[in-house]
mmCIF file of C-alpha atoms in Angstrom:
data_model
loop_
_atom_site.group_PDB
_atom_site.id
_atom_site.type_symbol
_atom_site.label_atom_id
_atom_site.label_comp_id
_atom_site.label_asym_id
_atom_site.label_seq_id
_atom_site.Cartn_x
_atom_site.Cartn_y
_atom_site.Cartn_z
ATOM 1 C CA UNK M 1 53.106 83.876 115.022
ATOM 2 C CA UNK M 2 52.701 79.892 115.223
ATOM 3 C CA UNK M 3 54.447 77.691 111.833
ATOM 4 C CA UNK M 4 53.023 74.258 111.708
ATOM 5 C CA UNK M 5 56.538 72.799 110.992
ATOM 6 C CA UNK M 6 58.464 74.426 113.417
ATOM 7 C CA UNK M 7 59.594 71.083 114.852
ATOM 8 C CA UNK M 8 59.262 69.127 111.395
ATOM 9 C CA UNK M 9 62.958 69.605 110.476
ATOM 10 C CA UNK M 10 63.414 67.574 106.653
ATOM 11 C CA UNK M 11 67.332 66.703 106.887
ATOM 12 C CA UNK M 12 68.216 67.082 102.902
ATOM 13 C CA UNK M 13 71.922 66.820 102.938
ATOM 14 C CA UNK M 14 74.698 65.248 105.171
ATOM 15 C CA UNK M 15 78.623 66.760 105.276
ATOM 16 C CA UNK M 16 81.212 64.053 105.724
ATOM 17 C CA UNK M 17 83.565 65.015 108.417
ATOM 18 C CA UNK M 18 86.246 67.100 105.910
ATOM 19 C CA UNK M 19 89.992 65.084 105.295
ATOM 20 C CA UNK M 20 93.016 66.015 103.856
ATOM 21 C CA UNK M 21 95.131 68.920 103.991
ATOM 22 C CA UNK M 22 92.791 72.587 105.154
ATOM 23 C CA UNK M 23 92.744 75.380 102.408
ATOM 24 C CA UNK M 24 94.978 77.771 103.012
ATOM 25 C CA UNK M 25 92.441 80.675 102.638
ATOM 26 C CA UNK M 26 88.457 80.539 102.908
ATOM 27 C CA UNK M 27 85.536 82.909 100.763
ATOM 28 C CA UNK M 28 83.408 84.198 103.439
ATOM 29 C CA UNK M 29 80.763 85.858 101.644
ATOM 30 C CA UNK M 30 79.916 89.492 102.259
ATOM 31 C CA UNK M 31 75.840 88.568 103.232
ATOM 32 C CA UNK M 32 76.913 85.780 105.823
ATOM 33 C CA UNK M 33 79.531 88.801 106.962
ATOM 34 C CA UNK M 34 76.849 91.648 107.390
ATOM 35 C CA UNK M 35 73.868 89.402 108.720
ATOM 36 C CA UNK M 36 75.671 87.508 111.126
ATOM 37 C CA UNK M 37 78.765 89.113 112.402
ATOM 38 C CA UNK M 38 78.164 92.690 111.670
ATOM 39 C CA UNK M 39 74.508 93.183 112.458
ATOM 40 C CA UNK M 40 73.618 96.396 112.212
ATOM 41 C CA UNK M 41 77.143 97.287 111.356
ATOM 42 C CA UNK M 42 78.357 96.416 114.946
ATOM 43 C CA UNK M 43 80.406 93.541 115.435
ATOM 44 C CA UNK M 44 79.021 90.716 117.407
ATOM 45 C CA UNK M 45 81.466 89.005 120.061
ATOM 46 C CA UNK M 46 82.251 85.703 118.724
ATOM 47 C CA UNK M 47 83.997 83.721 120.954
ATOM 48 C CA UNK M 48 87.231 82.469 119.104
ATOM 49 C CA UNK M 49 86.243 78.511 119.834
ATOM 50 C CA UNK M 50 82.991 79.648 117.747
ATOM 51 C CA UNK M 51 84.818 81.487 115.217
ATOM 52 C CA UNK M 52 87.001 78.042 114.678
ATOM 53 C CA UNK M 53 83.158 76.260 113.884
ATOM 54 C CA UNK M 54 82.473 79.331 111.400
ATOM 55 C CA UNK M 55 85.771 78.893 109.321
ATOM 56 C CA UNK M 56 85.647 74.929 109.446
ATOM 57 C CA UNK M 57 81.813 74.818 108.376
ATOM 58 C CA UNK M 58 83.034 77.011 105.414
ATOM 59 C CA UNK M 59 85.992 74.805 104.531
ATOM 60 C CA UNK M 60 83.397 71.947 104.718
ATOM 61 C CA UNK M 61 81.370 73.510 101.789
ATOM 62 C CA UNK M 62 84.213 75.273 99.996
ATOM 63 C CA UNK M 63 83.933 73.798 97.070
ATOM 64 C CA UNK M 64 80.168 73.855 96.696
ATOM 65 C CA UNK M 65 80.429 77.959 97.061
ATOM 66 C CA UNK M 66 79.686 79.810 93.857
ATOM 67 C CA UNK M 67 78.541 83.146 92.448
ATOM 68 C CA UNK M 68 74.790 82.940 91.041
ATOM 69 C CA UNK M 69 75.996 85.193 88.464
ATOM 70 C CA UNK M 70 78.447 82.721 87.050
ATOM 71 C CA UNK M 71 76.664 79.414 87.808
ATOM 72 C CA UNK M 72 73.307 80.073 87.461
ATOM 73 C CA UNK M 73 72.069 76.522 87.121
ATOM 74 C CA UNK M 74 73.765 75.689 90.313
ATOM 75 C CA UNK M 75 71.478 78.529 92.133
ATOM 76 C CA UNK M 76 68.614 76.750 90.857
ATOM 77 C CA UNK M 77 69.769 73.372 91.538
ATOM 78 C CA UNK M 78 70.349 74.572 95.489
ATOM 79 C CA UNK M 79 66.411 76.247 95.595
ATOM 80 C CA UNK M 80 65.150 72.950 94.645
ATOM 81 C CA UNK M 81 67.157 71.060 97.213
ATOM 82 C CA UNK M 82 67.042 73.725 100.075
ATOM 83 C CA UNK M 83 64.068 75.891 98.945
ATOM 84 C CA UNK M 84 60.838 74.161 98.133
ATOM 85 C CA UNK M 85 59.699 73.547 101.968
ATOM 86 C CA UNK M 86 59.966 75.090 105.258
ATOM 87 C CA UNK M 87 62.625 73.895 107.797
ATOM 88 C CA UNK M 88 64.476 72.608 105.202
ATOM 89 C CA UNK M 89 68.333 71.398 106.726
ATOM 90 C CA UNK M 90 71.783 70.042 106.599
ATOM 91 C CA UNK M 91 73.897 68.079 108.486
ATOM 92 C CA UNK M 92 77.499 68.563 109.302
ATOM 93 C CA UNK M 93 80.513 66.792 111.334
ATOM 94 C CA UNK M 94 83.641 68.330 113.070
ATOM 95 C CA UNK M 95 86.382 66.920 114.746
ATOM 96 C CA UNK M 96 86.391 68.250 118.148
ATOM 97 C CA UNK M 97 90.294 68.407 118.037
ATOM 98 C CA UNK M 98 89.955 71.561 115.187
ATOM 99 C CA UNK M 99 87.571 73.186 117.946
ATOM 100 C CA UNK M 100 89.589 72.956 120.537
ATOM 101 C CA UNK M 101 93.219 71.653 119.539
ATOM 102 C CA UNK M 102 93.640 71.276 123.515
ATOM 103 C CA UNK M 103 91.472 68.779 123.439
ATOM 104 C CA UNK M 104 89.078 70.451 126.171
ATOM 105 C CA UNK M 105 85.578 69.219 125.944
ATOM 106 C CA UNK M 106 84.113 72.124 128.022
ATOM 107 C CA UNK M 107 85.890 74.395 125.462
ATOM 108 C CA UNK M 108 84.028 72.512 122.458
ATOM 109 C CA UNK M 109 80.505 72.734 124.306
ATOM 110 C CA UNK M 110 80.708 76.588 124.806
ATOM 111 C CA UNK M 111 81.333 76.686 121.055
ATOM 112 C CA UNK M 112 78.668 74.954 119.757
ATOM 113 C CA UNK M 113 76.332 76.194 122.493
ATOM 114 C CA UNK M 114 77.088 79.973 121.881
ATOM 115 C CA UNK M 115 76.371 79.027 117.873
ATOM 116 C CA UNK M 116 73.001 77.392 118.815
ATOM 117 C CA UNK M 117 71.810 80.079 120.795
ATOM 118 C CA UNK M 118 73.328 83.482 118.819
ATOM 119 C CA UNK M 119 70.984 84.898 116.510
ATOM 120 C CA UNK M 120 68.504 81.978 117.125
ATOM 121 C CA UNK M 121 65.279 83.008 115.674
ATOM 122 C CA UNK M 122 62.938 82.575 112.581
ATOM 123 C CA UNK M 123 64.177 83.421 109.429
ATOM 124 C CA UNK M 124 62.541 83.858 105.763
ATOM 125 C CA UNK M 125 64.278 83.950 102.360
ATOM 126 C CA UNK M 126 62.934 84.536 98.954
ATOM 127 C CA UNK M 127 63.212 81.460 96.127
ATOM 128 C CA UNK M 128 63.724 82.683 92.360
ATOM 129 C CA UNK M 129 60.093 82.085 92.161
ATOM 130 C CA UNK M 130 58.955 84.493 95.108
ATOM 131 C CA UNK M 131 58.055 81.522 97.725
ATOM 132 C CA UNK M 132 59.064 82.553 100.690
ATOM 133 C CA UNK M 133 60.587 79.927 102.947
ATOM 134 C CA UNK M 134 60.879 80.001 106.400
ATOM 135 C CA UNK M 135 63.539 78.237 109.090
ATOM 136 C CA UNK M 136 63.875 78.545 112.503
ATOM 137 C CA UNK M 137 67.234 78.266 114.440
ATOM 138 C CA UNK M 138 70.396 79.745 115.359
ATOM 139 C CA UNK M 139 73.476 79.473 112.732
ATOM 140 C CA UNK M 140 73.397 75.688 113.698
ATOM 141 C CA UNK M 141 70.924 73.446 115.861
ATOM 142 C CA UNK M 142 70.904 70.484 117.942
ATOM 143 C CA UNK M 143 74.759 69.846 118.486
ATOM 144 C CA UNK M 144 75.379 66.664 119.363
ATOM 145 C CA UNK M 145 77.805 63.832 119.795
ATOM 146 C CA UNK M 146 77.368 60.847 117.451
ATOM 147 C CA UNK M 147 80.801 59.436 116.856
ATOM 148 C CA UNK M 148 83.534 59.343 119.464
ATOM 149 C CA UNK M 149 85.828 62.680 119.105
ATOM 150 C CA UNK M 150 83.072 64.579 116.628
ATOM 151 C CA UNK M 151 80.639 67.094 116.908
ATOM 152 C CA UNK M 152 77.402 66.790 114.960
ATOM 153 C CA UNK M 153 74.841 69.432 114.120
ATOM 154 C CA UNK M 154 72.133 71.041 111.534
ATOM 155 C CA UNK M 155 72.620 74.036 110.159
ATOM 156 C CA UNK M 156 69.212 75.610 108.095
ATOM 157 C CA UNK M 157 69.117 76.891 104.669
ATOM 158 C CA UNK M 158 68.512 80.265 105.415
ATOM 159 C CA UNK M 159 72.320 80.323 106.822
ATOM 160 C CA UNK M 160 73.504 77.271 104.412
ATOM 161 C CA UNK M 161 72.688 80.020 101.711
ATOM 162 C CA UNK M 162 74.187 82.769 103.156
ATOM 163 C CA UNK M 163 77.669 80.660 103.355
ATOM 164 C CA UNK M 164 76.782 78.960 100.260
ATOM 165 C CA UNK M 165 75.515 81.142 97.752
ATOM 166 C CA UNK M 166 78.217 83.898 97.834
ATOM 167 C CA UNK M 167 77.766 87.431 94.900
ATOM 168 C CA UNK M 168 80.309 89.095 97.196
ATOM 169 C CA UNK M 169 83.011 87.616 99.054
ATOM 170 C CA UNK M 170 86.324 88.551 100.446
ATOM 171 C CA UNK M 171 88.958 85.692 101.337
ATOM 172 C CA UNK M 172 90.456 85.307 104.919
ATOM 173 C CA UNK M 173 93.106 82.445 105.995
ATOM 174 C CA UNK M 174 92.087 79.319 107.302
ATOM 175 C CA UNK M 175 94.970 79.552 109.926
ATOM 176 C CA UNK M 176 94.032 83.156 111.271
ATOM 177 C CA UNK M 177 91.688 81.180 114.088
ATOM 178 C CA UNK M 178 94.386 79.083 115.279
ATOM 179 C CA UNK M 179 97.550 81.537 115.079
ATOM 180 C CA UNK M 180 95.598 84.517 116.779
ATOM 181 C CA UNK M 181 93.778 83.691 119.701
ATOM 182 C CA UNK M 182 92.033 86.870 120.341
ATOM 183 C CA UNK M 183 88.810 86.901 118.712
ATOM 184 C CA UNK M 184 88.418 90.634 118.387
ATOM 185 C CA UNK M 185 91.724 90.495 116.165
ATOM 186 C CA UNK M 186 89.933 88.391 114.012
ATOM 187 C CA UNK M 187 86.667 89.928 113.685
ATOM 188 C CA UNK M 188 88.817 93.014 112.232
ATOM 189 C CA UNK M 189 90.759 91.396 109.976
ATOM 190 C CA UNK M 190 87.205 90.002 108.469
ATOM 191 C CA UNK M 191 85.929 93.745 108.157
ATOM 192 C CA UNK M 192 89.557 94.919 107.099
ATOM 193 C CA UNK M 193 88.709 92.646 103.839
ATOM 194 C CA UNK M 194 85.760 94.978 103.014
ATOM 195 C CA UNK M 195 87.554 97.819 103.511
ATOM 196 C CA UNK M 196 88.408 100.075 100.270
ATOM 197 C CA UNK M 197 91.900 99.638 99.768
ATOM 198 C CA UNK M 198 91.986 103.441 99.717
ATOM 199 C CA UNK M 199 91.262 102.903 103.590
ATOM 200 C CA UNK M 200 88.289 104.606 106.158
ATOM 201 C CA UNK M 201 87.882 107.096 108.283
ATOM 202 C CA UNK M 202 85.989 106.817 111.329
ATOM 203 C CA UNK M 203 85.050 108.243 114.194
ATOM 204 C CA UNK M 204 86.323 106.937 117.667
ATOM 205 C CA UNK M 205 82.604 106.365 119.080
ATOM 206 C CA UNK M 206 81.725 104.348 115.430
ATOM 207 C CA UNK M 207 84.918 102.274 116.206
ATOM 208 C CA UNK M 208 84.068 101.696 119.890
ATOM 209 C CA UNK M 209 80.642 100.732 119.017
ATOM 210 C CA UNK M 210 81.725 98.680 115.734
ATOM 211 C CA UNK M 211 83.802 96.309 117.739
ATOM 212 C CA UNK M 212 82.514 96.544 121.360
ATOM 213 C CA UNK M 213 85.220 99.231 122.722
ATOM 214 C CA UNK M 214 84.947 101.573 124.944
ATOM 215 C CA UNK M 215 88.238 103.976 124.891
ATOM 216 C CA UNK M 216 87.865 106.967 126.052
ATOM 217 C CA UNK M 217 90.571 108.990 123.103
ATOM 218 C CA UNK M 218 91.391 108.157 119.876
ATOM 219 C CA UNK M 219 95.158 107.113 121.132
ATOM 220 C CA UNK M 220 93.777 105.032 123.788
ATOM 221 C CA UNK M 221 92.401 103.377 121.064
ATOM 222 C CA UNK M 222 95.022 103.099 118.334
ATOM 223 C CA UNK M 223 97.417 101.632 120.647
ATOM 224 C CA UNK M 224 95.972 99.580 123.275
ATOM 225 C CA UNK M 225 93.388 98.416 120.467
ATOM 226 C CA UNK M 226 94.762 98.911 116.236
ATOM 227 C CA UNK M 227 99.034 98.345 117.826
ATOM 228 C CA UNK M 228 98.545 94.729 119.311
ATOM 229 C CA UNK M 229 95.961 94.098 116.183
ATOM 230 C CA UNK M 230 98.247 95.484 113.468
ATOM 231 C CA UNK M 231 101.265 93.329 115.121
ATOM 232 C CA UNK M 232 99.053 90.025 115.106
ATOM 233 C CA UNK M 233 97.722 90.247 111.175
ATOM 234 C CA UNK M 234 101.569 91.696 110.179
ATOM 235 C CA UNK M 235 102.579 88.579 111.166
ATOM 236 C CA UNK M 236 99.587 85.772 110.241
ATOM 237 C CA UNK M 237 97.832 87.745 107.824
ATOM 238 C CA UNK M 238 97.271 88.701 104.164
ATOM 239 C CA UNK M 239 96.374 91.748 105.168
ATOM 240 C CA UNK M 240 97.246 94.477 107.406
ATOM 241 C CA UNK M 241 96.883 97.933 108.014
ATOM 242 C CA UNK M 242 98.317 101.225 108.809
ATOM 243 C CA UNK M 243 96.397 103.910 110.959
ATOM 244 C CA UNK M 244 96.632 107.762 112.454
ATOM 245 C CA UNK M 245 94.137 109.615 114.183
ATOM 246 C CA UNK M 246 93.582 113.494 114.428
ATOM 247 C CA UNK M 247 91.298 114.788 116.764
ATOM 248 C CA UNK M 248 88.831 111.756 117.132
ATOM 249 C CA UNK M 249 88.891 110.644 112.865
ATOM 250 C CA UNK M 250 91.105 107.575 112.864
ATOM 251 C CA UNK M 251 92.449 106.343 109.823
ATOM 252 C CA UNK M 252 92.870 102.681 108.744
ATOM 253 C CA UNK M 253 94.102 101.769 105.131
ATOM 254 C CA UNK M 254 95.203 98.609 104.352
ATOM 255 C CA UNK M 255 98.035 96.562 103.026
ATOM 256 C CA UNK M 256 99.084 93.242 102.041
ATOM 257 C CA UNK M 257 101.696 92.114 103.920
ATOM 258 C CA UNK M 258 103.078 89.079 101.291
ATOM 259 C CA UNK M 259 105.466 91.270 99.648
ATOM 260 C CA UNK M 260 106.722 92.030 103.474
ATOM 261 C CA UNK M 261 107.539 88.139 104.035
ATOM 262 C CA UNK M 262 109.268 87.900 100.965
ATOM 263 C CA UNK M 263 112.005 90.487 102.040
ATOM 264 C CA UNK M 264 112.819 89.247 105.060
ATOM 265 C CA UNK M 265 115.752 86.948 104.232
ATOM 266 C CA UNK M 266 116.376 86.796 108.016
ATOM 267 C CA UNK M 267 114.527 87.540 110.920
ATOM 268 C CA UNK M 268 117.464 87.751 113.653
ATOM 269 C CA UNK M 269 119.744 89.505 111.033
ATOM 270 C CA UNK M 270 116.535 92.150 110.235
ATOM 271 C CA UNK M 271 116.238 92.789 114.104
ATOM 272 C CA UNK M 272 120.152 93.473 114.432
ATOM 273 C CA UNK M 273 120.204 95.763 111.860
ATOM 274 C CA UNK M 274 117.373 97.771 113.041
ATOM 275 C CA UNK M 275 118.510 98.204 116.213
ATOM 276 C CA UNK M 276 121.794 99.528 114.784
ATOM 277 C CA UNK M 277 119.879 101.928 112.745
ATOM 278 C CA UNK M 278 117.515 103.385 115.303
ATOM 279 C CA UNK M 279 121.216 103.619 117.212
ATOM 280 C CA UNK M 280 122.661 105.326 114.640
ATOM 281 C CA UNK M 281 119.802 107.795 114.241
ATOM 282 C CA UNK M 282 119.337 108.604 117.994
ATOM 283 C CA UNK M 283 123.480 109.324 118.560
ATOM 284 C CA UNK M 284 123.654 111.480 115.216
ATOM 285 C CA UNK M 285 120.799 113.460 115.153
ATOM 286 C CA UNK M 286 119.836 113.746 119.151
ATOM 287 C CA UNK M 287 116.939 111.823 119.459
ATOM 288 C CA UNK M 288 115.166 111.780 122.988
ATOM 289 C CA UNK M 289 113.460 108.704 124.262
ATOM 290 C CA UNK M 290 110.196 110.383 123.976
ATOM 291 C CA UNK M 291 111.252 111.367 120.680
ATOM 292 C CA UNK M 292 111.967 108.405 119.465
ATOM 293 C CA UNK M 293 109.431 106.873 120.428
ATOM 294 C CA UNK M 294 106.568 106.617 117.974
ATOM 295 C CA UNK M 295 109.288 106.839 115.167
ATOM 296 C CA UNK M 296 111.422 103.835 116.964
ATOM 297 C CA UNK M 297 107.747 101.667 116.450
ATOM 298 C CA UNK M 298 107.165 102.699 113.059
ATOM 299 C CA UNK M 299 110.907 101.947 112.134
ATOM 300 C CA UNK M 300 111.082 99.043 113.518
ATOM 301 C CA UNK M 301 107.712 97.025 113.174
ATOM 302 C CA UNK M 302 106.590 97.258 109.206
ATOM 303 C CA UNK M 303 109.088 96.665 106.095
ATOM 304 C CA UNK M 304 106.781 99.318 103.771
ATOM 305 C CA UNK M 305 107.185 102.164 106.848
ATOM 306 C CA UNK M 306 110.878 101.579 107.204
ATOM 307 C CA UNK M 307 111.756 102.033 103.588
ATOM 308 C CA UNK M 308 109.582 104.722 103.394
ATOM 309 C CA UNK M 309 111.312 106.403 106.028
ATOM 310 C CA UNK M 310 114.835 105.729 104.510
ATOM 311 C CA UNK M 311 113.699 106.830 101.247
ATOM 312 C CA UNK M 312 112.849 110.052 103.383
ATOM 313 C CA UNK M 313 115.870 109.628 104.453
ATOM 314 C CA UNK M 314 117.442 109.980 101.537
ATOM 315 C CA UNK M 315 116.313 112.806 100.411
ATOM 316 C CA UNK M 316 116.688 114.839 103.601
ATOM 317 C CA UNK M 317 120.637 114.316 103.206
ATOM 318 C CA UNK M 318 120.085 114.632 99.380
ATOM 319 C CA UNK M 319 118.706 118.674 100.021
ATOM 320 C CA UNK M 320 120.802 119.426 103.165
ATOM 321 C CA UNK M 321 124.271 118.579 100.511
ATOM 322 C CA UNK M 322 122.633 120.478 97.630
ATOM 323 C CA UNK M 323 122.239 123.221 100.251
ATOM 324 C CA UNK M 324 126.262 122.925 101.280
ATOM 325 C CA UNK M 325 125.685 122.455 104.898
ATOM 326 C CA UNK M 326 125.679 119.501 107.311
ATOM 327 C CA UNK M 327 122.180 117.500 107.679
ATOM 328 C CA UNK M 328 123.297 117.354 111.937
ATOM 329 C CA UNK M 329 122.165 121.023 112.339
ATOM 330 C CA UNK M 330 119.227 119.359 112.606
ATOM 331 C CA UNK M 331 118.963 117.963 116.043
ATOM 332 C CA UNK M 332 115.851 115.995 118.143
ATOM 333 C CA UNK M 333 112.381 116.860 117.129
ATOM 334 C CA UNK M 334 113.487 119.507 114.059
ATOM 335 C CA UNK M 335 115.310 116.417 112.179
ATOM 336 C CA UNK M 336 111.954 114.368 112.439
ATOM 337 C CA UNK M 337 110.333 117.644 111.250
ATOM 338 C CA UNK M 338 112.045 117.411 107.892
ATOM 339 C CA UNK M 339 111.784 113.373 107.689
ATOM 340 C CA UNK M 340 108.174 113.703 108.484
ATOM 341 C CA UNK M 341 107.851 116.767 105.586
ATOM 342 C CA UNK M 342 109.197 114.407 103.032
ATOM 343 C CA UNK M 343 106.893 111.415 104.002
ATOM 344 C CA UNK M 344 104.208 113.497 103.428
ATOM 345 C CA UNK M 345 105.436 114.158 99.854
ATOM 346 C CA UNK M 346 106.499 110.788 98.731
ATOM 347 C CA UNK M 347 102.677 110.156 100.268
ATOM 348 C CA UNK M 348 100.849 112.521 98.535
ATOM 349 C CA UNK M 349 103.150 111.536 95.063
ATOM 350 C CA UNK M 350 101.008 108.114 95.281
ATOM 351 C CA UNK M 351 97.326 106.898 94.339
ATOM 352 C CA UNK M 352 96.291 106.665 97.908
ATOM 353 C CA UNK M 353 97.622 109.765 98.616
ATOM 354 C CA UNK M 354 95.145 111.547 96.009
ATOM 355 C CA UNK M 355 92.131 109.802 97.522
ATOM 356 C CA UNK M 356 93.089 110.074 101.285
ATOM 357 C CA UNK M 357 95.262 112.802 101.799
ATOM 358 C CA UNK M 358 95.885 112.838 105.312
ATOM 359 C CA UNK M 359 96.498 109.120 105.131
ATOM 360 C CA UNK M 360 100.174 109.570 105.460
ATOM 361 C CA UNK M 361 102.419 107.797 108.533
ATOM 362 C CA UNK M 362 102.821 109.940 111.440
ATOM 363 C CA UNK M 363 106.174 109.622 113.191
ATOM 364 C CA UNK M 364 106.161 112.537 115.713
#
């Protein structure tokens, strides 16, 4: 199929490079999301140079984003702009340095390239009035350098819209593509926002194939792949998660992880007293190394898990006193028995544990 104005590209709009302080947090909405990163519910590999050029293109038209819902006007201001022709554009400017903070041109030129050329293709959209219009490119087109220590480029309205013209939207941190540098991470996090917060369940193969894995078990997975992610968005994101498998169903049911920075008065302190705790707990109630384990990294890594666990804790020594005897005739793997029986009551006491019942942290 030939357009006429395949190479007639109208330039409606021009972005001034962006000043000033970033936001802290960016709306990516929930079309741009599926279309673009999760085509056909897989995750595409986004190099994390690229991903910086997705998240500063967004802060770029932050405050032009809107729900049609709510600002209806402003929808049909943006057709008549971006949605009365074919080929229609806009043109942007980025600082190289928020590309690549290195300052590595090479680094800069795979970004833009891999953006030009990813999902490059003709695309159609329907205006309010049923016209479709028609653009052809990648997410951007024709990167090039203008102004000393800039990067200029197009990007069409099919994909302006999609960023622009948001219904659905979750919010990810600005920050998340400079403080994590592996793009996979990343690319969860952005799903882990359209999560339920009553978490998933999914198969291994649908996770391998979701974010380009290929594990061979379910624990293979969880902690060469879910560990190092859950560590990285404990510590730089809103958002975090906690996950189990059985059999080859993983679960993965998030949490925000502000009220888990607020607690921690101090970091060195916190790390002391954990490791004096895990001591205490391995002398009293002989713990093995390869019991202690998987409840040494749940103790030790989240603020929710640990106080769940001491609240288990609590009880355990609670019953065993009730009972008249001493809570150390429970030794090694029969002691994390009856904390792991009470976590799975306190679990099933809450919301999430109605809707996901076999959602509750596994310590043995």
């Amino acid at each position: 199929m030939i357009f006429p104005q395949k190479d007639r590209r109208l330039v409606k709009k021009e972005y001034t490079p962006r000043e000033g302080k970033e936001p802290e947090r960016i709306r990516l909405g929930n079309g741009f999301v599926d279309d673009f990163i999760f085509e056909d519910q897989e995750a595409a590999d986004i190099p994390i140079n690229a991903l910086r050029v997705i998240f500063n293109i967004i802060a770029t038209i932050s405050s032009e984003q809107f729900r049609p819902e709510d600002r209806p006007q402003q929808l049909c201001l943006f057709e008549e702009e971006f949605e009365t022709e074919n080929n229609i554009f806009t043109s942007m400017k980025i600082r190289n340095l928020k590309i690549s903070p290195s300052g590595s041109s090479r680094q800069v030129i795979d970004a833009y390239e891999f953006l030009a050329k990813f999902r490059m293709g003709w695309y159609t959209s329907l205006n309010s009035k049923g016209r479709e219009i028609r653009t052809f490119g990648g997410l951007i087109s024709t990167p090039s350098y203008e102004d000393r220590g800039y990067t200029s480029f197009l990007i069409s309205s099919y994909w302006l819209k999609k960023l622009m013209v948001i219904p659905e939207y979750n919010y990810v941190l600005y920050n998340l593509v400079y403080n994590i540098r592996n793009n996979k991470h990343i690319i969860f996090a952005i799903w882990l926002a359209k999560i339920p917060q009553t978490g998933t369940i999914l198969k291994l193969s649908t996770l391998n194939r979701k974010f380009g894995l290929n594990y061979k078990t379910a624990n293979d997975l969880c902690f060469k792949f879910l560990k190092p992610t859950r560590l990285n968005l404990d510590r730089y994101n809103n958002l975090s998660f906690h996950f189990k498998y059985k059999g080859d169903m993983i679960s993965i049911i998030p949490y925000s992880t502000e009220s888990l920075t607020e607690k921690k008065i101090n970091a060195d302190t916190t790390k002391i007293d954990i490791t004096r705790r895990l001591r205490y707990f391995r002398k009293r109630y002989g713990l093995q190394d390869d019991e202690m384990q998987q409840f040494s990294y749940q103790y030790r890594n989240i603020y929710q898990t640990r106080e769940l666990i001491e609240r288990a804790f609590r009880i355990f020594i609670k019953e065993n006193r009730l009972e008249g005897k001493p809570s150390t005739e429970f030794r090694g793997k029969l002691f994390l028995m009856e904390i792991q029986d009470n976590i799975i009551k306190l679990y099933h006491e809450t919301k999430v544990g109605k809707l996901l019942p076999n959602g509750y942290l596994v310590i043995l």
